[in-house]
Short mmCIF file of C-alpha atoms and ligand atoms in Angstrom, two decimals:
data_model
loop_
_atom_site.label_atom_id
_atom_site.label_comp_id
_atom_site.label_asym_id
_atom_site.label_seq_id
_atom_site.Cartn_x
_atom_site.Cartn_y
_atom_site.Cartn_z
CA UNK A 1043 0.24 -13.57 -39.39
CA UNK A 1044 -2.69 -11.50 -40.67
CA UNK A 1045 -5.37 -10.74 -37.45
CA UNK A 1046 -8.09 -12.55 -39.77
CA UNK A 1047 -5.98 -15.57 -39.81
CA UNK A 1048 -5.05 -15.17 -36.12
CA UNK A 1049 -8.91 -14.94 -34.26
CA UNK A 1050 -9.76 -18.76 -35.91
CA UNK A 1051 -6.65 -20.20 -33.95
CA UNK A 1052 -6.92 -18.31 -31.36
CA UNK A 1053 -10.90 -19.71 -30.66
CA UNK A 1054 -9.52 -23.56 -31.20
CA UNK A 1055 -8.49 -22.86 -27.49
CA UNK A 1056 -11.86 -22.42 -26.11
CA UNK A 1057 -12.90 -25.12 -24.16
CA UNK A 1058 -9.68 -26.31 -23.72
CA UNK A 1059 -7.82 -27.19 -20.31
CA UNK A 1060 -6.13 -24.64 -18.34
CA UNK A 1061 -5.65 -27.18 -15.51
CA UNK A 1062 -6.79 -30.21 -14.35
CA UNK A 1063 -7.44 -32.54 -11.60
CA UNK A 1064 -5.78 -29.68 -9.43
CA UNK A 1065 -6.01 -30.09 -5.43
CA UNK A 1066 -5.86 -27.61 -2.63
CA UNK A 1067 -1.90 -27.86 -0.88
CA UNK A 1068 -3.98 -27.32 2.32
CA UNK A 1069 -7.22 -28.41 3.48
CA UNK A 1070 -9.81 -25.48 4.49
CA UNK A 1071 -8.58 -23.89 7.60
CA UNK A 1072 -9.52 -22.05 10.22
CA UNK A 1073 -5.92 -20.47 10.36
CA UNK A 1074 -6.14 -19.02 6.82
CA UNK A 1075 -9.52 -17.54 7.68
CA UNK A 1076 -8.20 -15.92 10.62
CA UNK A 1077 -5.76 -13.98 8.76
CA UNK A 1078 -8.06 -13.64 5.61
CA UNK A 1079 -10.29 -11.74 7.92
CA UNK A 1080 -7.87 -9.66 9.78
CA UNK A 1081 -6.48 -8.19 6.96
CA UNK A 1082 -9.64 -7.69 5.73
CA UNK A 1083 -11.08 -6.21 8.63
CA UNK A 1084 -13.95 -8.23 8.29
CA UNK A 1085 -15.39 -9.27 11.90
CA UNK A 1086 -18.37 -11.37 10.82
CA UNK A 1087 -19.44 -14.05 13.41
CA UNK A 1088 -19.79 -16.64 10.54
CA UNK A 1089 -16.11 -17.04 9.83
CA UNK A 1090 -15.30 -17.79 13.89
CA UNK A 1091 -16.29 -20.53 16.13
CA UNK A 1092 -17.30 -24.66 16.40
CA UNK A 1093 -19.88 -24.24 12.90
CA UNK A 1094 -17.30 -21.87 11.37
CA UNK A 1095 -17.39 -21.16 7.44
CA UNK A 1096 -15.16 -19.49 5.15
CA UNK A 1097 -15.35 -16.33 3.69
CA UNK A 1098 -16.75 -17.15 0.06
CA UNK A 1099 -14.10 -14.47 -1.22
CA UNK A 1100 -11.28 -16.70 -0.35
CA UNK A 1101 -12.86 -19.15 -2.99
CA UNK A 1102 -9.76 -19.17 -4.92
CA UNK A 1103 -7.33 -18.48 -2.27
CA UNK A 1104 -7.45 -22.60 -1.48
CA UNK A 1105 -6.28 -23.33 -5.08
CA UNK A 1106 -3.45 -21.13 -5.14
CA UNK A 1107 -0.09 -23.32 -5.87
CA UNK A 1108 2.16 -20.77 -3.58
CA UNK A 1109 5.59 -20.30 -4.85
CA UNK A 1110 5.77 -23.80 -5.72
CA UNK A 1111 2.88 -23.75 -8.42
CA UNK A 1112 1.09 -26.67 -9.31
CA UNK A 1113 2.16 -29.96 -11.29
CA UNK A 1114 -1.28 -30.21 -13.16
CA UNK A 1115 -0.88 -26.95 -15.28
CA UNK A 1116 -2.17 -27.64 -18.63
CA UNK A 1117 -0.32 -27.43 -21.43
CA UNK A 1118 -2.92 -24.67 -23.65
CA UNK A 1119 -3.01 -21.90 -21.77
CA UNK A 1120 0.92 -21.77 -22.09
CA UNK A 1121 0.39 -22.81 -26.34
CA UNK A 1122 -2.19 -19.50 -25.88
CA UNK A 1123 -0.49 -17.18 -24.82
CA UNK A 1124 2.39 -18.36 -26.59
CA UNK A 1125 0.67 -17.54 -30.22
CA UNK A 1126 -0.39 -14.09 -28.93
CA UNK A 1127 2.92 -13.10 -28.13
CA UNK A 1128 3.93 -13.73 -31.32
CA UNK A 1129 1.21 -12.10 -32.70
CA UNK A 1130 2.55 -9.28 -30.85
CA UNK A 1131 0.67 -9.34 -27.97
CA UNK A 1132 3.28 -9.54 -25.67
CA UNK A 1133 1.77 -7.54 -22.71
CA UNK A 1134 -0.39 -8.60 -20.11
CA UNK A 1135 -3.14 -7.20 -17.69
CA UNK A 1136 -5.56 -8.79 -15.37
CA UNK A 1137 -9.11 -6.77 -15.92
CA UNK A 1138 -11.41 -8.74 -13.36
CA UNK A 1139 -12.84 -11.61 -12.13
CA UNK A 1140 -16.09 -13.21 -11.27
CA UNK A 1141 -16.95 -15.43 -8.68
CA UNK A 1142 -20.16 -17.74 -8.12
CA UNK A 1143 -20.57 -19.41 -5.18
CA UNK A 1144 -23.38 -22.24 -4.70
CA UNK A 1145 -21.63 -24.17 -0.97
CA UNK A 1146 -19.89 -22.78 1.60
CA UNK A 1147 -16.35 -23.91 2.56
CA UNK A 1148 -15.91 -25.39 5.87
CA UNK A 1149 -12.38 -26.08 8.05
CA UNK A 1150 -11.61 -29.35 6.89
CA UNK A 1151 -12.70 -29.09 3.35
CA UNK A 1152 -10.43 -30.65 0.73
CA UNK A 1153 -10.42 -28.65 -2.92
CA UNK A 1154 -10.38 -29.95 -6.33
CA UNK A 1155 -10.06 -27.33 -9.33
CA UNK A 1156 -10.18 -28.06 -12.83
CA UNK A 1157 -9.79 -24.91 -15.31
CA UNK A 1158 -11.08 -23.95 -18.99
CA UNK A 1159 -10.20 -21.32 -21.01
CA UNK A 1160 -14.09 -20.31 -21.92
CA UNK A 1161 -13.70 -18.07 -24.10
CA UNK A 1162 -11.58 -15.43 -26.77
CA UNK A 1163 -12.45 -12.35 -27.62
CA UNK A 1164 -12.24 -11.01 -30.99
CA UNK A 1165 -9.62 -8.70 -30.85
CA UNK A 1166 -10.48 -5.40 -28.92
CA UNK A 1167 -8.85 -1.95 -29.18
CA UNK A 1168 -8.53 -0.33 -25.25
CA UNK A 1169 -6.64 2.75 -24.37
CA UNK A 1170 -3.71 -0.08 -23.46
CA UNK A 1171 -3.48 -1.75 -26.65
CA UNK A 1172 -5.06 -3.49 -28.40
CA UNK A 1173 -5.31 -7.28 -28.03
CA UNK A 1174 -7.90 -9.73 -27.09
CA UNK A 1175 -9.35 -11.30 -23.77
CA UNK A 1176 -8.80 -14.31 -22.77
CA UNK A 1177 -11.45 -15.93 -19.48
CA UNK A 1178 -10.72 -18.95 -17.96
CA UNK A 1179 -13.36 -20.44 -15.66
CA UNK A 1180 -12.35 -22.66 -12.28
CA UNK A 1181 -14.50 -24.96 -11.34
CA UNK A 1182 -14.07 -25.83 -7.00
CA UNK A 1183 -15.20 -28.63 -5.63
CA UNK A 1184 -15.65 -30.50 -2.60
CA UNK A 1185 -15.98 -34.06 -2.47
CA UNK A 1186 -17.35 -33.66 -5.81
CA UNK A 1187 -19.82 -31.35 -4.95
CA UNK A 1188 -19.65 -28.07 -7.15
CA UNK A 1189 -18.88 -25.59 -4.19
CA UNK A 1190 -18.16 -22.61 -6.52
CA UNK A 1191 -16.67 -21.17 -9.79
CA UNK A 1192 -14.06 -18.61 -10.40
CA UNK A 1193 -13.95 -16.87 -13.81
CA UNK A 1194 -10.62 -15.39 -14.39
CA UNK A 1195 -9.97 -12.52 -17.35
CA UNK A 1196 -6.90 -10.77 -18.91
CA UNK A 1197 -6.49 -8.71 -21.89
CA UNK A 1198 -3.03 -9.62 -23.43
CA UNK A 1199 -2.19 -6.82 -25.73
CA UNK A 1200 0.14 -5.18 -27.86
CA UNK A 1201 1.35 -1.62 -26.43
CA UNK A 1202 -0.37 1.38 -28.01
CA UNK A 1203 2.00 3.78 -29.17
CA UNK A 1204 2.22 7.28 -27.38
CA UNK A 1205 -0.04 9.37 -29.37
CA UNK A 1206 1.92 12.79 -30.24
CA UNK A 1207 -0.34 15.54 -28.41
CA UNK A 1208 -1.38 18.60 -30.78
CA UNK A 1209 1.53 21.63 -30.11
CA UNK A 1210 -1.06 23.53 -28.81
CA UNK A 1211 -1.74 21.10 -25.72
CA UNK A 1212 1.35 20.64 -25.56
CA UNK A 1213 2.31 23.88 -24.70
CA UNK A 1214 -0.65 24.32 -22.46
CA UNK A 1215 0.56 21.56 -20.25
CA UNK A 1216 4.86 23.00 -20.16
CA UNK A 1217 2.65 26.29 -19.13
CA UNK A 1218 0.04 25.05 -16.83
CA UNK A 1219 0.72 21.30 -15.73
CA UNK A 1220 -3.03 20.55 -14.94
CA UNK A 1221 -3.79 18.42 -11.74
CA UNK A 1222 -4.75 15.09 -11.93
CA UNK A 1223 -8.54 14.20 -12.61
CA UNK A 1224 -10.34 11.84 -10.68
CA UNK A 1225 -11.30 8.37 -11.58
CA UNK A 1226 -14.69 8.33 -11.84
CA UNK A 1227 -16.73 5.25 -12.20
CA UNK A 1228 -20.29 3.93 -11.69
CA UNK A 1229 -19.85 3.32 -7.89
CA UNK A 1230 -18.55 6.81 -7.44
CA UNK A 1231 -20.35 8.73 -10.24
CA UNK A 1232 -23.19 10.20 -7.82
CA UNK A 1233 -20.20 11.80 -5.48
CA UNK A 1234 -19.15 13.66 -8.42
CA UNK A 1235 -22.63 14.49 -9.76
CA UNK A 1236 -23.36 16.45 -6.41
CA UNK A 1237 -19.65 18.35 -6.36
CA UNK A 1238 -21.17 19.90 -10.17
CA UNK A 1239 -23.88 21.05 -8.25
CA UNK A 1240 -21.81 21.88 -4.78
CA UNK A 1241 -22.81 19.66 -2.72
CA UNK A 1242 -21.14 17.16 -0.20
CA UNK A 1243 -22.79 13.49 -0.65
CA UNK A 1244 -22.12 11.06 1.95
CA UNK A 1245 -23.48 7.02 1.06
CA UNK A 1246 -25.72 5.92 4.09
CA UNK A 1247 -26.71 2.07 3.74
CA UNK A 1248 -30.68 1.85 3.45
CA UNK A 1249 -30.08 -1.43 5.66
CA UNK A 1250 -28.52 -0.15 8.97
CA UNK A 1251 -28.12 3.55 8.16
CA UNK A 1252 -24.31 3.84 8.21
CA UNK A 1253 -22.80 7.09 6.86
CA UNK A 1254 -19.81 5.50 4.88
CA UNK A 1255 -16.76 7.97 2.84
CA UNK A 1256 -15.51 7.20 0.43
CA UNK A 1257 -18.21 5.89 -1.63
CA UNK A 1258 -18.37 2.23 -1.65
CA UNK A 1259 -21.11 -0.31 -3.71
CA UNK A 1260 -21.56 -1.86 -0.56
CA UNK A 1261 -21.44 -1.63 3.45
CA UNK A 1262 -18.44 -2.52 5.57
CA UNK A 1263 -21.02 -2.37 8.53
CA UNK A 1264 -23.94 -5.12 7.24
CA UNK A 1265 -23.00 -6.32 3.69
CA UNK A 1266 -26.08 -4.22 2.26
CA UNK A 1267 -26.12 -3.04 -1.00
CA UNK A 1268 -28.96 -0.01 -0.67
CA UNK A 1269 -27.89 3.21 -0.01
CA UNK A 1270 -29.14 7.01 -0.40
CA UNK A 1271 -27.21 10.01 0.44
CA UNK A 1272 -27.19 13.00 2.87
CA UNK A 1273 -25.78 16.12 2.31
CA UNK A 1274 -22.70 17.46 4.19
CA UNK A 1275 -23.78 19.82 6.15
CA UNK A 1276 -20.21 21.70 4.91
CA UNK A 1277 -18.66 21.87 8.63
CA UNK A 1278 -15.73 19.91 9.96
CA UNK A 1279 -12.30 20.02 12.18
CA UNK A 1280 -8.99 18.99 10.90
CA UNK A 1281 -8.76 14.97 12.20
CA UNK A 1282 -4.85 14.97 10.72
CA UNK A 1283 -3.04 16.22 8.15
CA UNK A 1284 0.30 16.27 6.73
CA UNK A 1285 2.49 19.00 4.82
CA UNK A 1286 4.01 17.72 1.68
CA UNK A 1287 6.87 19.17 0.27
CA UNK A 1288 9.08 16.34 -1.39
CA UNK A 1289 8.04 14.94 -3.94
CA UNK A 1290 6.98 17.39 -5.92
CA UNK A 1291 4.28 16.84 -8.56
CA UNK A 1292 3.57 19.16 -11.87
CA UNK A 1293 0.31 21.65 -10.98
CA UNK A 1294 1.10 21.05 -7.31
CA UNK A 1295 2.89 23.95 -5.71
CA UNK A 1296 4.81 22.70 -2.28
CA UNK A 1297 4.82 23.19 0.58
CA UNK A 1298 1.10 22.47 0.85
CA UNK A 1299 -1.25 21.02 4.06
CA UNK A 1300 -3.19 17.86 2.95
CA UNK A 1301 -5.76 16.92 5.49
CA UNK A 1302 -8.19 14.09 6.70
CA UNK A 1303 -11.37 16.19 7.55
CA UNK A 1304 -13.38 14.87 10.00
CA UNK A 1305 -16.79 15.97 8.74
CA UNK A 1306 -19.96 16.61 11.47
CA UNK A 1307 -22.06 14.03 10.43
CA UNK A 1308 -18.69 11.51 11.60
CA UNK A 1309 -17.24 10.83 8.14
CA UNK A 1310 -13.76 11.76 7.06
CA UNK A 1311 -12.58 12.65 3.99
CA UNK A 1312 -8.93 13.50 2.65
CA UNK A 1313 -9.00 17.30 0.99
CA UNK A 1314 -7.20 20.47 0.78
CA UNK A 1315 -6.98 23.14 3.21
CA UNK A 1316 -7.72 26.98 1.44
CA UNK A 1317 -7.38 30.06 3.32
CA UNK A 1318 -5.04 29.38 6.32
CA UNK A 1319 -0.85 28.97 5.53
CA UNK A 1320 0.11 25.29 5.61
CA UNK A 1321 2.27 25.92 8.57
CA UNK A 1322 -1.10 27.19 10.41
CA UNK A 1323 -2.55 24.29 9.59
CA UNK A 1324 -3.62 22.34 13.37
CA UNK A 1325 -5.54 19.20 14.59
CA UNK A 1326 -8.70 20.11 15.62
CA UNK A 1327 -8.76 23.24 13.83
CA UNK A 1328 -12.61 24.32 12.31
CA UNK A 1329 -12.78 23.74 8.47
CA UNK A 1330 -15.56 24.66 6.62
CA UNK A 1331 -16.39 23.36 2.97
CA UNK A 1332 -15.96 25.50 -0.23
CA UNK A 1333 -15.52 24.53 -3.67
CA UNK A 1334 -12.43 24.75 -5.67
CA UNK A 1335 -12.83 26.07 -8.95
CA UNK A 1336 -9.33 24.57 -10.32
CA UNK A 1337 -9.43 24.46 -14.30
CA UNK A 1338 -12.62 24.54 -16.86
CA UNK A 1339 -13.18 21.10 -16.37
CA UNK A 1340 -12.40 20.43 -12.73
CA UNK A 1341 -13.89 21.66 -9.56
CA UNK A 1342 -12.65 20.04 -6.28
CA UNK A 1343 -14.29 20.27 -2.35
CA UNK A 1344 -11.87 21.07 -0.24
CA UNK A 1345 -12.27 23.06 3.34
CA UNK A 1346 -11.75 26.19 4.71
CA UNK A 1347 -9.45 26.98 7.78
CA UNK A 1348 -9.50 29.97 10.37
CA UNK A 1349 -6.54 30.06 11.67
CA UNK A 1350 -6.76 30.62 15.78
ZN1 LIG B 108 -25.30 -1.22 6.61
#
């Protein structure tokens, strides 16, 4: 089938079930939020006691079917992604979610989800594949009282080819394997801003002043979303570290000392340590920050040792 005659089928589907009249196995309870919150490590005083809620981030956790699924899947999400496999599309990623939440969820609470698939995207070209997006939206509710909604999106996609790399590259790389870059994105992009201009950001939350590394959009200590930055004042000790010599990986030369640098200002950060044999390399042992000039488009902090 031609893509133009694909898209008009594929947006019949929007608007249509992806389940209905769907119900909770378990009531809210305070047993699930226990765990929830251990393994998040999230010690709130909401989420405990007689007036109890749950966290709104397990919104979705109380519709989950469990190995067992549920009864009341809907027949179009199936018919969907059905067509797009034929079309090709026969791969599948999740690329986020969105939740909304408008009541909390108390012990006790009884859920009932319905599901829509809201909308198809025209078909998108990623470094994946290309394919299209598909949302679905679940709506949670308790005793018929919207208590929150869930959107849901994938990109189901047909596999891109490996692009064939110019020889030049190529030999470049069975030269020089080059190390791998970071992933830099909007909550980290100020981190790598100051490492152009050599220096050592550290997030502090403009609510409660908390030094927090990595960077984070928000605080583990209060929830805040403000935050500035200090500088690193550059000096640290060796908190741990490890020496690494199996596996190997290309541009990596083993035996090498990765350690967690405890920095002064009380943050730690995972680096290299330059200037002291990885064997030298000891707990507690004075690190000082440098930069790592490591190709033409990668520079790197990592510390300093003096070996004793
Ligand atoms: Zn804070």
């Amino acid at each position: 089938m031609s893509e133009d005659g694909l898209y008009p089928l594929l947006k019949e589907f929007e608007g249509r079930p992806a389940a209905t009249g769907g119900v909770g196995k378990d009531r809210v309870d305070a047993a699930m939020i226990r765990h929830w919150c251990e393994a998040m490590g999230d010690a709130h005083p909401a989420y405990t006691g007689p007036d109890a809620i749950a966290p709104p981030t397990m919104l979705q956790a109380w519709t989950m079917g469990g190995l067992s699924g549920h009864t009341d899947r809907s027949s179009a999400y199936d018919e969907l992604l059905t067509l797009l496999d034929r079309a090709g599309c026969t791969s599948v990623v999740a690329t986020d979610c969105e939740q909304e939440y408008l009541r909390p969820l108390r012990p006790g609470d009884t859920v009932a989800f319905d599901a829509v698939i809201e909308s198809v995207s025209p078909r998108k070209t990623t470094k994946l594949g290309t394919g299209h997006f598909v949302t679905t939206r679940m709506d949670i509710r308790v005793a018929g009282e919207l208590a929150g909604t869930h959107r849901f999106r994938i990109l189901k996609y047909a596999p891109a080819a490996p692009t064939p790399q110019p020889r030049r590259q190529q030999q470049q790389q069975q030269q020089q394997p080059s190390r791998p870059r970071p992933v830099v994105n909007r909550d980290n992009q100020g981190f790598w801003d100051g490492v152009a201009h050599h220096r050592l950001l550290i997030q502090r939350c403009g609510a409660c002043g908390t030094l927090r590394f990595p960077w984070l959009p928000g605080c583990n200590h209060c929830a805040s979303p403000d935050w500035d930055t200090v500088e690193a004042s550059g000096a640290g000790t060796v908190f741990s570290y490890v020496v690494m010599h199996h596996p190997p990986f290309p541009a990596f030369d083993p035996p090498y000392a990765v350690a967690l640098v405890e920095l002064a200002e009380g943050v730690r950060m995972i680096s290299n340590i330059t200037g002291v044999p990885y064997d030298k390399v000891r707990i507690g042992m004075p690190v000082q920050l440098e930069f790592l000039r490591v190709d033409d488009d990668l520079e790197l902090p990592v510390f300093r040792g003096s070996a004793a």
